[in-house]
Tab-separated table of C-alpha atoms in Angstrom:
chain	number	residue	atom	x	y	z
A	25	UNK	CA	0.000	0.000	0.000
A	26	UNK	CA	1.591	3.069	-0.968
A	27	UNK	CA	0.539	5.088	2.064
A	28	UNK	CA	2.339	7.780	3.826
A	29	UNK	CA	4.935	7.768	6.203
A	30	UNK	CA	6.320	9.084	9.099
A	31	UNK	CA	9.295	11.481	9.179
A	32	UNK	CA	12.632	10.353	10.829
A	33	UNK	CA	12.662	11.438	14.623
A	34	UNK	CA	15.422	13.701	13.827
A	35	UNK	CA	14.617	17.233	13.495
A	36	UNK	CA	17.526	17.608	10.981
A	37	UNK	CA	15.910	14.799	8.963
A	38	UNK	CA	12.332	16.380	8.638
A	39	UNK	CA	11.173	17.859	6.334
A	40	UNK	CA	9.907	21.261	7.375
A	41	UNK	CA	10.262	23.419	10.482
A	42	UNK	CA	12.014	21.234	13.463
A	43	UNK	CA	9.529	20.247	16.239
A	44	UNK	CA	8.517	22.662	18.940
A	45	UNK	CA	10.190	22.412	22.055
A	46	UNK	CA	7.214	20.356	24.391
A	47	UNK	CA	6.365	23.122	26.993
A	48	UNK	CA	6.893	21.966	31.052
A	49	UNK	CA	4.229	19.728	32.323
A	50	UNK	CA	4.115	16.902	29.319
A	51	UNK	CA	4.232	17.077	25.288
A	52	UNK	CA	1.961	19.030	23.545
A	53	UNK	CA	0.068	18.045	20.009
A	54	UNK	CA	1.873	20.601	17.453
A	55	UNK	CA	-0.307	23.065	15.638
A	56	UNK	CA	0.236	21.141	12.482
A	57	UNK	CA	-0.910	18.224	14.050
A	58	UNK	CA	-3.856	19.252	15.974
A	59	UNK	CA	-5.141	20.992	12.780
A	60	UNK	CA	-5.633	18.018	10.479
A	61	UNK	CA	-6.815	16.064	13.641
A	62	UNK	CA	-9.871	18.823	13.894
A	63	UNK	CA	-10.807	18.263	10.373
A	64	UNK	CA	-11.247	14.659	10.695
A	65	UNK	CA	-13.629	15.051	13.660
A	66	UNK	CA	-15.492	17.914	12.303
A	67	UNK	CA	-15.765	15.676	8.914
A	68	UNK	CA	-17.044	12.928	11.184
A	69	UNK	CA	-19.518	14.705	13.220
A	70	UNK	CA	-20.785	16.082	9.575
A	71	UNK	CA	-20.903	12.679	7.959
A	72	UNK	CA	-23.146	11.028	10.769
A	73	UNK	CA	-25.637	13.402	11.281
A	74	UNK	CA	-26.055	13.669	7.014
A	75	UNK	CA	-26.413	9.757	7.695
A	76	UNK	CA	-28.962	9.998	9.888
A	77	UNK	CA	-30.940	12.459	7.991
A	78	UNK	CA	-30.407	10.069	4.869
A	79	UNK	CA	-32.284	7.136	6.881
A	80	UNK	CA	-35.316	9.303	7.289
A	81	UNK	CA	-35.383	9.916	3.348
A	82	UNK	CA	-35.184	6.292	2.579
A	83	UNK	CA	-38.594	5.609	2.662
A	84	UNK	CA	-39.502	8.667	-0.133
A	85	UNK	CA	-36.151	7.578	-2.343
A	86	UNK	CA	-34.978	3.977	-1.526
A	87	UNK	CA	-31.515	3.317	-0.613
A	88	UNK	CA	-30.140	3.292	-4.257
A	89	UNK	CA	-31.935	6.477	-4.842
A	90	UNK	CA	-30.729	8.306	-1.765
A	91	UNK	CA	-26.829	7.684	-2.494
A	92	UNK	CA	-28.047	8.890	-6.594
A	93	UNK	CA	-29.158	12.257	-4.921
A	94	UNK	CA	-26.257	12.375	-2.561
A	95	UNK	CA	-23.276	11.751	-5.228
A	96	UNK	CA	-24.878	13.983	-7.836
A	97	UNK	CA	-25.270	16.442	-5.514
A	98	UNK	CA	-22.618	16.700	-4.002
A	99	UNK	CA	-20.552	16.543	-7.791
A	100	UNK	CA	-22.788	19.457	-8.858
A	101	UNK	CA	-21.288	21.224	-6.414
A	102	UNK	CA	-17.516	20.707	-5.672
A	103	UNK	CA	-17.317	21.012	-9.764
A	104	UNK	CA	-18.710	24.479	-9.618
A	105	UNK	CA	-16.343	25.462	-6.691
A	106	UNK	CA	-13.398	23.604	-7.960
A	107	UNK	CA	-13.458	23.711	-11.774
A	108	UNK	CA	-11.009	21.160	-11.650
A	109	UNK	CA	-8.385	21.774	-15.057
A	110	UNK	CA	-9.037	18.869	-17.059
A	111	UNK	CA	-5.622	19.184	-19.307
A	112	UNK	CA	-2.564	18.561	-18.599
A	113	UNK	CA	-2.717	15.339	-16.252
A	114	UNK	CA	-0.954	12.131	-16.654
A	115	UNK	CA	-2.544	8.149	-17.480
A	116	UNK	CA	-1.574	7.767	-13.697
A	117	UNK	CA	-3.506	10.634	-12.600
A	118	UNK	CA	-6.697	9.925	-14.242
A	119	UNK	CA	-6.510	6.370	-13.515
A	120	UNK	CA	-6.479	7.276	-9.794
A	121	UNK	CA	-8.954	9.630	-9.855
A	122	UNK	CA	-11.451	7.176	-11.864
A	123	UNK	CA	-10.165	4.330	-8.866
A	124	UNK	CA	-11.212	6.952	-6.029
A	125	UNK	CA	-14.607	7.564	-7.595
A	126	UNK	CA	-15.310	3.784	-7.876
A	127	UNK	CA	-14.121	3.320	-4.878
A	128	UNK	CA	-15.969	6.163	-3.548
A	129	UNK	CA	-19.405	5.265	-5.108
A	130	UNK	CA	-19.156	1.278	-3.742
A	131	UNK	CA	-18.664	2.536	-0.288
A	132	UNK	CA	-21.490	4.840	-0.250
A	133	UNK	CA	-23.644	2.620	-2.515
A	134	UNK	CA	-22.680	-0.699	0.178
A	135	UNK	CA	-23.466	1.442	3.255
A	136	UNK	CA	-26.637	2.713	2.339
A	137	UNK	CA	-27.884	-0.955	1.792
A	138	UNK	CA	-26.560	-2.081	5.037
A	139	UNK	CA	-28.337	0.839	7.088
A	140	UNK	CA	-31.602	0.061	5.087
A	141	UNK	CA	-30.936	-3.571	6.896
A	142	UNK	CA	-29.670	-2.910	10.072
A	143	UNK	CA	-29.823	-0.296	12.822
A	144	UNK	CA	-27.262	2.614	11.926
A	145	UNK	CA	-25.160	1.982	15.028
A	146	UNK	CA	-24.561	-1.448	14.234
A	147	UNK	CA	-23.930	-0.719	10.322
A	148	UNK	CA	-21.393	1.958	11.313
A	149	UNK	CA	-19.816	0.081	13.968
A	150	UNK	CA	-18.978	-3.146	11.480
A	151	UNK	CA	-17.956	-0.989	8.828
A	152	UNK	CA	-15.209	1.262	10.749
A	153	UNK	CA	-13.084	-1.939	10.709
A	154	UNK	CA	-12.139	-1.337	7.849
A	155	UNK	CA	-10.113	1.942	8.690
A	156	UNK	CA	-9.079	-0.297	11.947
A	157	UNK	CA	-7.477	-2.919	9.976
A	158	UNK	CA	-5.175	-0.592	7.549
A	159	UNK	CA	-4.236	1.165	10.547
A	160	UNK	CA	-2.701	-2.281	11.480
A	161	UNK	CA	-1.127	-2.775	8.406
A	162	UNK	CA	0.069	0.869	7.992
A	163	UNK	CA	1.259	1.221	10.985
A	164	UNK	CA	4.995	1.412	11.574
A	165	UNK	CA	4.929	1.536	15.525
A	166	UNK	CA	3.784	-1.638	17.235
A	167	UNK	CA	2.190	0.585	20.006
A	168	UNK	CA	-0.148	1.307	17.614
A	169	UNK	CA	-1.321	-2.168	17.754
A	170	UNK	CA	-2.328	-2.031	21.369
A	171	UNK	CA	-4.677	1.499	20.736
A	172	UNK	CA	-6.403	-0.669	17.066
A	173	UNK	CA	-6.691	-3.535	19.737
A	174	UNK	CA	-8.487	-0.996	22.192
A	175	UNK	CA	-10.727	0.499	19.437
A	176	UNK	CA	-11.901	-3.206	18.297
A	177	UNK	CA	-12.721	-3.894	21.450
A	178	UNK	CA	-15.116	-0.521	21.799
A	179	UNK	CA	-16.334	-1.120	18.667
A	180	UNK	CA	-17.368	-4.871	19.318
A	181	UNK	CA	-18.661	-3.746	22.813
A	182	UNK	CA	-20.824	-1.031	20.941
A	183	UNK	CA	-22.543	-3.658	18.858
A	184	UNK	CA	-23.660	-5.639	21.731
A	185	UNK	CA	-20.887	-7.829	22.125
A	186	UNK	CA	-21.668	-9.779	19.050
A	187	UNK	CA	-23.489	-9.600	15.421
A	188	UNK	CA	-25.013	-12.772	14.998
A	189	UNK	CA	-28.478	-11.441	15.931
A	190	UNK	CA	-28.391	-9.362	13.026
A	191	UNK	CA	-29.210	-10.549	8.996
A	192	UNK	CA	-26.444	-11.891	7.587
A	193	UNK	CA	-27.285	-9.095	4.585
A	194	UNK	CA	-27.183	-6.551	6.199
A	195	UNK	CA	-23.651	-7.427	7.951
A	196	UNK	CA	-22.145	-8.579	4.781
A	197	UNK	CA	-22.927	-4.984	3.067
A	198	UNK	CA	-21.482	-3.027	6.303
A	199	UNK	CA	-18.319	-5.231	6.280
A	200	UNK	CA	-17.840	-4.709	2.676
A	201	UNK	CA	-18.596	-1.184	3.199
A	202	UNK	CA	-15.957	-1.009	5.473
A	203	UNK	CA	-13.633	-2.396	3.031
A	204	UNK	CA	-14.624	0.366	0.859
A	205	UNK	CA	-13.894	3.049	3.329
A	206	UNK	CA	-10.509	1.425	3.656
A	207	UNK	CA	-9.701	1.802	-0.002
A	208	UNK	CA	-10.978	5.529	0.292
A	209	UNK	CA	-8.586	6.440	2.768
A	210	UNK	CA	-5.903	5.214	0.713
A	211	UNK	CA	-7.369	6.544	-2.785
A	212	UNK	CA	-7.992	9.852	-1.405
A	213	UNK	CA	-4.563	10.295	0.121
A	214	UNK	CA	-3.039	9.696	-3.829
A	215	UNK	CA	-5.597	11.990	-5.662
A	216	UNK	CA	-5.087	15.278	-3.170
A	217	UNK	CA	-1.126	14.411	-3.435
A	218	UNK	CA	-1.633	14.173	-7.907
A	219	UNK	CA	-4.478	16.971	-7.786
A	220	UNK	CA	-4.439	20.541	-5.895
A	221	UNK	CA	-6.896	21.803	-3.641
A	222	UNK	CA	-10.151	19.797	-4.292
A	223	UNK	CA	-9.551	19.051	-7.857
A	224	UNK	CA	-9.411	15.380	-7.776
A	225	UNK	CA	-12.180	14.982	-5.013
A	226	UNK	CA	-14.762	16.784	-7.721
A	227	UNK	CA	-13.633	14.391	-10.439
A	228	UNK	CA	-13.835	11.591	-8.348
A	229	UNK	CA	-17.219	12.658	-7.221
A	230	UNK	CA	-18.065	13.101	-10.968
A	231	UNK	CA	-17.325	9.189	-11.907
A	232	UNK	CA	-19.313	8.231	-8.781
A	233	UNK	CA	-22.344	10.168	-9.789
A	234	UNK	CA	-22.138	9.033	-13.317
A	235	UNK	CA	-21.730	5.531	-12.116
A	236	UNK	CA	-24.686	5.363	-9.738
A	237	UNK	CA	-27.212	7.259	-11.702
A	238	UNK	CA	-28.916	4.333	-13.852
A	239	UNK	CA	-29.086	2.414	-10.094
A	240	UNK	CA	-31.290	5.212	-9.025
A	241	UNK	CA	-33.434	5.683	-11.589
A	242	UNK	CA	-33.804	1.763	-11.654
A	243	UNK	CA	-35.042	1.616	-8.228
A	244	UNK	CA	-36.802	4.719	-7.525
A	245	UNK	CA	-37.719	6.678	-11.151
A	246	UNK	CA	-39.541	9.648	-10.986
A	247	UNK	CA	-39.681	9.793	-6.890
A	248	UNK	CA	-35.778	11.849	-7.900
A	249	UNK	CA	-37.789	14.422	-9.112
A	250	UNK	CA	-39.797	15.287	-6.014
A	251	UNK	CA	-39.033	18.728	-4.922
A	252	UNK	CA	-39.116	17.887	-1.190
A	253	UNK	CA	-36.817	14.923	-1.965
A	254	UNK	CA	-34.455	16.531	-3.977
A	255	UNK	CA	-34.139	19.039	-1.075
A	256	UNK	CA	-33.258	16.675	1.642
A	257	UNK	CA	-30.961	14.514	-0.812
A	258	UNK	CA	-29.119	17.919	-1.302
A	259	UNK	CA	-28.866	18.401	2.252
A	260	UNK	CA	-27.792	14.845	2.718
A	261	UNK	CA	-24.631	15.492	-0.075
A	262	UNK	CA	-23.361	18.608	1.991
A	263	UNK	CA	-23.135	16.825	5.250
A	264	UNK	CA	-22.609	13.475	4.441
A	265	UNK	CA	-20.283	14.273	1.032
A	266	UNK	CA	-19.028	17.570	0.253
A	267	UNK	CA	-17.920	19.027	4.185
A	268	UNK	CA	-16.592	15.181	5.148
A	269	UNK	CA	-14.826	14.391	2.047
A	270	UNK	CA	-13.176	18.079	1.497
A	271	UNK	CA	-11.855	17.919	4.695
A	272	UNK	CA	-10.519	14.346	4.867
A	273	UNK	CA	-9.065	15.137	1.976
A	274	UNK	CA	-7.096	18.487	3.372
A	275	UNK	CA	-5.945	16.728	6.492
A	276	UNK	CA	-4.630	13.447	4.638
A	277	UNK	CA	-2.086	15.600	3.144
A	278	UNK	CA	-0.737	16.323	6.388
A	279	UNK	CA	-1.671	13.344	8.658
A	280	UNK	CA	-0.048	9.773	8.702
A	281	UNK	CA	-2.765	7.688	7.116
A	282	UNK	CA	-2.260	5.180	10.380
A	283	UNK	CA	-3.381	7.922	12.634
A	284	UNK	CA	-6.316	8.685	10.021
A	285	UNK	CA	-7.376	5.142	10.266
A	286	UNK	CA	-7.809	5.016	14.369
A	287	UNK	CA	-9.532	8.116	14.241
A	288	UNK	CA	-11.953	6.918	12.462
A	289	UNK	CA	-12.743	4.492	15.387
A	290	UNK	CA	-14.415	7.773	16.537
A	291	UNK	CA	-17.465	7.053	14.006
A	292	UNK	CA	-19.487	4.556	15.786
A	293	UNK	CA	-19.931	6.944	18.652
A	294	UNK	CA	-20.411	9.909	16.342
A	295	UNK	CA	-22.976	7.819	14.871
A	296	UNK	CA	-24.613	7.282	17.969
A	297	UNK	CA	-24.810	10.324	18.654
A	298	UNK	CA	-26.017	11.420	15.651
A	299	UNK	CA	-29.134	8.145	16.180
A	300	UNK	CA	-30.108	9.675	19.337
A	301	UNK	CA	-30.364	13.312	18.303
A	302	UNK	CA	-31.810	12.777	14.759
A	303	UNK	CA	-33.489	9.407	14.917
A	304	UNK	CA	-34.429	9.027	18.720
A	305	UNK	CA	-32.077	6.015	19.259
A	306	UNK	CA	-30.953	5.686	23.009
A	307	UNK	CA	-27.723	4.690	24.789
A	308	UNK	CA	-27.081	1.383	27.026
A	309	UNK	CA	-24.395	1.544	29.249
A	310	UNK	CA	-22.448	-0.887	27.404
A	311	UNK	CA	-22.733	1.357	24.455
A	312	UNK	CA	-21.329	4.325	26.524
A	313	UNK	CA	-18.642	1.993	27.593
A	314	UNK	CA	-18.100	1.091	24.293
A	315	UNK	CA	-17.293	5.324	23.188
A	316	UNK	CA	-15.000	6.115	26.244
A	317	UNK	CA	-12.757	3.298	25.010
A	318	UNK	CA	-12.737	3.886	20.916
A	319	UNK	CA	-12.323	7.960	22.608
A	320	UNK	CA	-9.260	6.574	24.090
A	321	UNK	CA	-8.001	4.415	21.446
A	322	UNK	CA	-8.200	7.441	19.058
A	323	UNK	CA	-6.769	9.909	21.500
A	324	UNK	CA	-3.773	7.424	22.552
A	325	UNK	CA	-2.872	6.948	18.685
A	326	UNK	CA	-2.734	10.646	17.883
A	327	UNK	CA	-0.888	11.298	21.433
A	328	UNK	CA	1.990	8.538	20.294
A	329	UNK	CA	2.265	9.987	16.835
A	330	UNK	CA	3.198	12.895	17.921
A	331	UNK	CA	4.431	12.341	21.565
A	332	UNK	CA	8.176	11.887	19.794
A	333	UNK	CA	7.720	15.469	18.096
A	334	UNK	CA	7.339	13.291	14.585
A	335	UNK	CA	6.585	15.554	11.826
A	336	UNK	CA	4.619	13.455	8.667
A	337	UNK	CA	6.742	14.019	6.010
A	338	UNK	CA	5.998	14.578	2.489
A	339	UNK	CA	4.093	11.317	1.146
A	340	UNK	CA	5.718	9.385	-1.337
A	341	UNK	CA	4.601	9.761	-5.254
Protein backbone atom coordinates (compact mmCIF):
# COMPACT_ATOMS: atom_id res chain seq x y z
CA UNK A 1 0.00 0.00 0.00
CA UNK A 2 1.59 3.07 -0.97
CA UNK A 3 0.54 5.09 2.06
CA UNK A 4 2.34 7.78 3.83
CA UNK A 5 4.93 7.77 6.20
CA UNK A 6 6.32 9.08 9.10
CA UNK A 7 9.30 11.48 9.18
CA UNK A 8 12.63 10.35 10.83
CA UNK A 9 12.66 11.44 14.62
CA UNK A 10 15.42 13.70 13.83
CA UNK A 11 14.62 17.23 13.49
CA UNK A 12 17.53 17.61 10.98
CA UNK A 13 15.91 14.80 8.96
CA UNK A 14 12.33 16.38 8.64
CA UNK A 15 11.17 17.86 6.33
CA UNK A 16 9.91 21.26 7.38
CA UNK A 17 10.26 23.42 10.48
CA UNK A 18 12.01 21.23 13.46
CA UNK A 19 9.53 20.25 16.24
CA UNK A 20 8.52 22.66 18.94
CA UNK A 21 10.19 22.41 22.05
CA UNK A 22 7.21 20.36 24.39
CA UNK A 23 6.37 23.12 26.99
CA UNK A 24 6.89 21.97 31.05
CA UNK A 25 4.23 19.73 32.32
CA UNK A 26 4.12 16.90 29.32
CA UNK A 27 4.23 17.08 25.29
CA UNK A 28 1.96 19.03 23.54
CA UNK A 29 0.07 18.04 20.01
CA UNK A 30 1.87 20.60 17.45
CA UNK A 31 -0.31 23.06 15.64
CA UNK A 32 0.24 21.14 12.48
CA UNK A 33 -0.91 18.22 14.05
CA UNK A 34 -3.86 19.25 15.97
CA UNK A 35 -5.14 20.99 12.78
CA UNK A 36 -5.63 18.02 10.48
CA UNK A 37 -6.81 16.06 13.64
CA UNK A 38 -9.87 18.82 13.89
CA UNK A 39 -10.81 18.26 10.37
CA UNK A 40 -11.25 14.66 10.69
CA UNK A 41 -13.63 15.05 13.66
CA UNK A 42 -15.49 17.91 12.30
CA UNK A 43 -15.76 15.68 8.91
CA UNK A 44 -17.04 12.93 11.18
CA UNK A 45 -19.52 14.71 13.22
CA UNK A 46 -20.79 16.08 9.58
CA UNK A 47 -20.90 12.68 7.96
CA UNK A 48 -23.15 11.03 10.77
CA UNK A 49 -25.64 13.40 11.28
CA UNK A 50 -26.05 13.67 7.01
CA UNK A 51 -26.41 9.76 7.69
CA UNK A 52 -28.96 10.00 9.89
CA UNK A 53 -30.94 12.46 7.99
CA UNK A 54 -30.41 10.07 4.87
CA UNK A 55 -32.28 7.14 6.88
CA UNK A 56 -35.32 9.30 7.29
CA UNK A 57 -35.38 9.92 3.35
CA UNK A 58 -35.18 6.29 2.58
CA UNK A 59 -38.59 5.61 2.66
CA UNK A 60 -39.50 8.67 -0.13
CA UNK A 61 -36.15 7.58 -2.34
CA UNK A 62 -34.98 3.98 -1.53
CA UNK A 63 -31.51 3.32 -0.61
CA UNK A 64 -30.14 3.29 -4.26
CA UNK A 65 -31.93 6.48 -4.84
CA UNK A 66 -30.73 8.31 -1.76
CA UNK A 67 -26.83 7.68 -2.49
CA UNK A 68 -28.05 8.89 -6.59
CA UNK A 69 -29.16 12.26 -4.92
CA UNK A 70 -26.26 12.38 -2.56
CA UNK A 71 -23.28 11.75 -5.23
CA UNK A 72 -24.88 13.98 -7.84
CA UNK A 73 -25.27 16.44 -5.51
CA UNK A 74 -22.62 16.70 -4.00
CA UNK A 75 -20.55 16.54 -7.79
CA UNK A 76 -22.79 19.46 -8.86
CA UNK A 77 -21.29 21.22 -6.41
CA UNK A 78 -17.52 20.71 -5.67
CA UNK A 79 -17.32 21.01 -9.76
CA UNK A 80 -18.71 24.48 -9.62
CA UNK A 81 -16.34 25.46 -6.69
CA UNK A 82 -13.40 23.60 -7.96
CA UNK A 83 -13.46 23.71 -11.77
CA UNK A 84 -11.01 21.16 -11.65
CA UNK A 85 -8.39 21.77 -15.06
CA UNK A 86 -9.04 18.87 -17.06
CA UNK A 87 -5.62 19.18 -19.31
CA UNK A 88 -2.56 18.56 -18.60
CA UNK A 89 -2.72 15.34 -16.25
CA UNK A 90 -0.95 12.13 -16.65
CA UNK A 91 -2.54 8.15 -17.48
CA UNK A 92 -1.57 7.77 -13.70
CA UNK A 93 -3.51 10.63 -12.60
CA UNK A 94 -6.70 9.93 -14.24
CA UNK A 95 -6.51 6.37 -13.51
CA UNK A 96 -6.48 7.28 -9.79
CA UNK A 97 -8.95 9.63 -9.86
CA UNK A 98 -11.45 7.18 -11.86
CA UNK A 99 -10.16 4.33 -8.87
CA UNK A 100 -11.21 6.95 -6.03
CA UNK A 101 -14.61 7.56 -7.59
CA UNK A 102 -15.31 3.78 -7.88
CA UNK A 103 -14.12 3.32 -4.88
CA UNK A 104 -15.97 6.16 -3.55
CA UNK A 105 -19.41 5.26 -5.11
CA UNK A 106 -19.16 1.28 -3.74
CA UNK A 107 -18.66 2.54 -0.29
CA UNK A 108 -21.49 4.84 -0.25
CA UNK A 109 -23.64 2.62 -2.51
CA UNK A 110 -22.68 -0.70 0.18
CA UNK A 111 -23.47 1.44 3.26
CA UNK A 112 -26.64 2.71 2.34
CA UNK A 113 -27.88 -0.96 1.79
CA UNK A 114 -26.56 -2.08 5.04
CA UNK A 115 -28.34 0.84 7.09
CA UNK A 116 -31.60 0.06 5.09
CA UNK A 117 -30.94 -3.57 6.90
CA UNK A 118 -29.67 -2.91 10.07
CA UNK A 119 -29.82 -0.30 12.82
CA UNK A 120 -27.26 2.61 11.93
CA UNK A 121 -25.16 1.98 15.03
CA UNK A 122 -24.56 -1.45 14.23
CA UNK A 123 -23.93 -0.72 10.32
CA UNK A 124 -21.39 1.96 11.31
CA UNK A 125 -19.82 0.08 13.97
CA UNK A 126 -18.98 -3.15 11.48
CA UNK A 127 -17.96 -0.99 8.83
CA UNK A 128 -15.21 1.26 10.75
CA UNK A 129 -13.08 -1.94 10.71
CA UNK A 130 -12.14 -1.34 7.85
CA UNK A 131 -10.11 1.94 8.69
CA UNK A 132 -9.08 -0.30 11.95
CA UNK A 133 -7.48 -2.92 9.98
CA UNK A 134 -5.17 -0.59 7.55
CA UNK A 135 -4.24 1.17 10.55
CA UNK A 136 -2.70 -2.28 11.48
CA UNK A 137 -1.13 -2.78 8.41
CA UNK A 138 0.07 0.87 7.99
CA UNK A 139 1.26 1.22 10.98
CA UNK A 140 5.00 1.41 11.57
CA UNK A 141 4.93 1.54 15.53
CA UNK A 142 3.78 -1.64 17.23
CA UNK A 143 2.19 0.59 20.01
CA UNK A 144 -0.15 1.31 17.61
CA UNK A 145 -1.32 -2.17 17.75
CA UNK A 146 -2.33 -2.03 21.37
CA UNK A 147 -4.68 1.50 20.74
CA UNK A 148 -6.40 -0.67 17.07
CA UNK A 149 -6.69 -3.54 19.74
CA UNK A 150 -8.49 -1.00 22.19
CA UNK A 151 -10.73 0.50 19.44
CA UNK A 152 -11.90 -3.21 18.30
CA UNK A 153 -12.72 -3.89 21.45
CA UNK A 154 -15.12 -0.52 21.80
CA UNK A 155 -16.33 -1.12 18.67
CA UNK A 156 -17.37 -4.87 19.32
CA UNK A 157 -18.66 -3.75 22.81
CA UNK A 158 -20.82 -1.03 20.94
CA UNK A 159 -22.54 -3.66 18.86
CA UNK A 160 -23.66 -5.64 21.73
CA UNK A 161 -20.89 -7.83 22.13
CA UNK A 162 -21.67 -9.78 19.05
CA UNK A 163 -23.49 -9.60 15.42
CA UNK A 164 -25.01 -12.77 15.00
CA UNK A 165 -28.48 -11.44 15.93
CA UNK A 166 -28.39 -9.36 13.03
CA UNK A 167 -29.21 -10.55 9.00
CA UNK A 168 -26.44 -11.89 7.59
CA UNK A 169 -27.29 -9.10 4.59
CA UNK A 170 -27.18 -6.55 6.20
CA UNK A 171 -23.65 -7.43 7.95
CA UNK A 172 -22.15 -8.58 4.78
CA UNK A 173 -22.93 -4.98 3.07
CA UNK A 174 -21.48 -3.03 6.30
CA UNK A 175 -18.32 -5.23 6.28
CA UNK A 176 -17.84 -4.71 2.68
CA UNK A 177 -18.60 -1.18 3.20
CA UNK A 178 -15.96 -1.01 5.47
CA UNK A 179 -13.63 -2.40 3.03
CA UNK A 180 -14.62 0.37 0.86
CA UNK A 181 -13.89 3.05 3.33
CA UNK A 182 -10.51 1.43 3.66
CA UNK A 183 -9.70 1.80 0.00
CA UNK A 184 -10.98 5.53 0.29
CA UNK A 185 -8.59 6.44 2.77
CA UNK A 186 -5.90 5.21 0.71
CA UNK A 187 -7.37 6.54 -2.78
CA UNK A 188 -7.99 9.85 -1.40
CA UNK A 189 -4.56 10.29 0.12
CA UNK A 190 -3.04 9.70 -3.83
CA UNK A 191 -5.60 11.99 -5.66
CA UNK A 192 -5.09 15.28 -3.17
CA UNK A 193 -1.13 14.41 -3.44
CA UNK A 194 -1.63 14.17 -7.91
CA UNK A 195 -4.48 16.97 -7.79
CA UNK A 196 -4.44 20.54 -5.90
CA UNK A 197 -6.90 21.80 -3.64
CA UNK A 198 -10.15 19.80 -4.29
CA UNK A 199 -9.55 19.05 -7.86
CA UNK A 200 -9.41 15.38 -7.78
CA UNK A 201 -12.18 14.98 -5.01
CA UNK A 202 -14.76 16.78 -7.72
CA UNK A 203 -13.63 14.39 -10.44
CA UNK A 204 -13.83 11.59 -8.35
CA UNK A 205 -17.22 12.66 -7.22
CA UNK A 206 -18.06 13.10 -10.97
CA UNK A 207 -17.32 9.19 -11.91
CA UNK A 208 -19.31 8.23 -8.78
CA UNK A 209 -22.34 10.17 -9.79
CA UNK A 210 -22.14 9.03 -13.32
CA UNK A 211 -21.73 5.53 -12.12
CA UNK A 212 -24.69 5.36 -9.74
CA UNK A 213 -27.21 7.26 -11.70
CA UNK A 214 -28.92 4.33 -13.85
CA UNK A 215 -29.09 2.41 -10.09
CA UNK A 216 -31.29 5.21 -9.02
CA UNK A 217 -33.43 5.68 -11.59
CA UNK A 218 -33.80 1.76 -11.65
CA UNK A 219 -35.04 1.62 -8.23
CA UNK A 220 -36.80 4.72 -7.53
CA UNK A 221 -37.72 6.68 -11.15
CA UNK A 222 -39.54 9.65 -10.99
CA UNK A 223 -39.68 9.79 -6.89
CA UNK A 224 -35.78 11.85 -7.90
CA UNK A 225 -37.79 14.42 -9.11
CA UNK A 226 -39.80 15.29 -6.01
CA UNK A 227 -39.03 18.73 -4.92
CA UNK A 228 -39.12 17.89 -1.19
CA UNK A 229 -36.82 14.92 -1.97
CA UNK A 230 -34.46 16.53 -3.98
CA UNK A 231 -34.14 19.04 -1.07
CA UNK A 232 -33.26 16.67 1.64
CA UNK A 233 -30.96 14.51 -0.81
CA UNK A 234 -29.12 17.92 -1.30
CA UNK A 235 -28.87 18.40 2.25
CA UNK A 236 -27.79 14.84 2.72
CA UNK A 237 -24.63 15.49 -0.08
CA UNK A 238 -23.36 18.61 1.99
CA UNK A 239 -23.13 16.83 5.25
CA UNK A 240 -22.61 13.48 4.44
CA UNK A 241 -20.28 14.27 1.03
CA UNK A 242 -19.03 17.57 0.25
CA UNK A 243 -17.92 19.03 4.18
CA UNK A 244 -16.59 15.18 5.15
CA UNK A 245 -14.83 14.39 2.05
CA UNK A 246 -13.18 18.08 1.50
CA UNK A 247 -11.86 17.92 4.69
CA UNK A 248 -10.52 14.35 4.87
CA UNK A 249 -9.07 15.14 1.98
CA UNK A 250 -7.10 18.49 3.37
CA UNK A 251 -5.95 16.73 6.49
CA UNK A 252 -4.63 13.45 4.64
CA UNK A 253 -2.09 15.60 3.14
CA UNK A 254 -0.74 16.32 6.39
CA UNK A 255 -1.67 13.34 8.66
CA UNK A 256 -0.05 9.77 8.70
CA UNK A 257 -2.76 7.69 7.12
CA UNK A 258 -2.26 5.18 10.38
CA UNK A 259 -3.38 7.92 12.63
CA UNK A 260 -6.32 8.69 10.02
CA UNK A 261 -7.38 5.14 10.27
CA UNK A 262 -7.81 5.02 14.37
CA UNK A 263 -9.53 8.12 14.24
CA UNK A 264 -11.95 6.92 12.46
CA UNK A 265 -12.74 4.49 15.39
CA UNK A 266 -14.41 7.77 16.54
CA UNK A 267 -17.47 7.05 14.01
CA UNK A 268 -19.49 4.56 15.79
CA UNK A 269 -19.93 6.94 18.65
CA UNK A 270 -20.41 9.91 16.34
CA UNK A 271 -22.98 7.82 14.87
CA UNK A 272 -24.61 7.28 17.97
CA UNK A 273 -24.81 10.32 18.65
CA UNK A 274 -26.02 11.42 15.65
CA UNK A 275 -29.13 8.14 16.18
CA UNK A 276 -30.11 9.67 19.34
CA UNK A 277 -30.36 13.31 18.30
CA UNK A 278 -31.81 12.78 14.76
CA UNK A 279 -33.49 9.41 14.92
CA UNK A 280 -34.43 9.03 18.72
CA UNK A 281 -32.08 6.02 19.26
CA UNK A 282 -30.95 5.69 23.01
CA UNK A 283 -27.72 4.69 24.79
CA UNK A 284 -27.08 1.38 27.03
CA UNK A 285 -24.39 1.54 29.25
CA UNK A 286 -22.45 -0.89 27.40
CA UNK A 287 -22.73 1.36 24.46
CA UNK A 288 -21.33 4.33 26.52
CA UNK A 289 -18.64 1.99 27.59
CA UNK A 290 -18.10 1.09 24.29
CA UNK A 291 -17.29 5.32 23.19
CA UNK A 292 -15.00 6.12 26.24
CA UNK A 293 -12.76 3.30 25.01
CA UNK A 294 -12.74 3.89 20.92
CA UNK A 295 -12.32 7.96 22.61
CA UNK A 296 -9.26 6.57 24.09
CA UNK A 297 -8.00 4.42 21.45
CA UNK A 298 -8.20 7.44 19.06
CA UNK A 299 -6.77 9.91 21.50
CA UNK A 300 -3.77 7.42 22.55
CA UNK A 301 -2.87 6.95 18.68
CA UNK A 302 -2.73 10.65 17.88
CA UNK A 303 -0.89 11.30 21.43
CA UNK A 304 1.99 8.54 20.29
CA UNK A 305 2.27 9.99 16.83
CA UNK A 306 3.20 12.90 17.92
CA UNK A 307 4.43 12.34 21.57
CA UNK A 308 8.18 11.89 19.79
CA UNK A 309 7.72 15.47 18.10
CA UNK A 310 7.34 13.29 14.59
CA UNK A 311 6.59 15.55 11.83
CA UNK A 312 4.62 13.46 8.67
CA UNK A 313 6.74 14.02 6.01
CA UNK A 314 6.00 14.58 2.49
CA UNK A 315 4.09 11.32 1.15
CA UNK A 316 5.72 9.39 -1.34
CA UNK A 317 4.60 9.76 -5.25
Amino acid sequence: MNTPSAAPSTPAAATGPAPARPAPGGPRLRGDTLGPVGLVLAGGISVQFGGALAVTLMPRAGALGVVTLRLVVAAVVLLLVCRPRLRGHSRADWGTVVVFGITMAAMNGLFYQAVNRIALGPAVTLEVLGPLALSVLASRRAVNLIWAGLALVGVFLLGGGGFGHMGPAGVAFALSAGAMWAGYIVFSARTGRRFPQADGLALAMAVAAVLFVPLGIAESGSKLLVPTTVGLGAAVAMLSSVLPYTLELLALRRLPASTFAVLMSLEPALAATAGFLVLGQSLTASQAVAIVLVIAASMGAVRTQVGRGKVPAEPEA
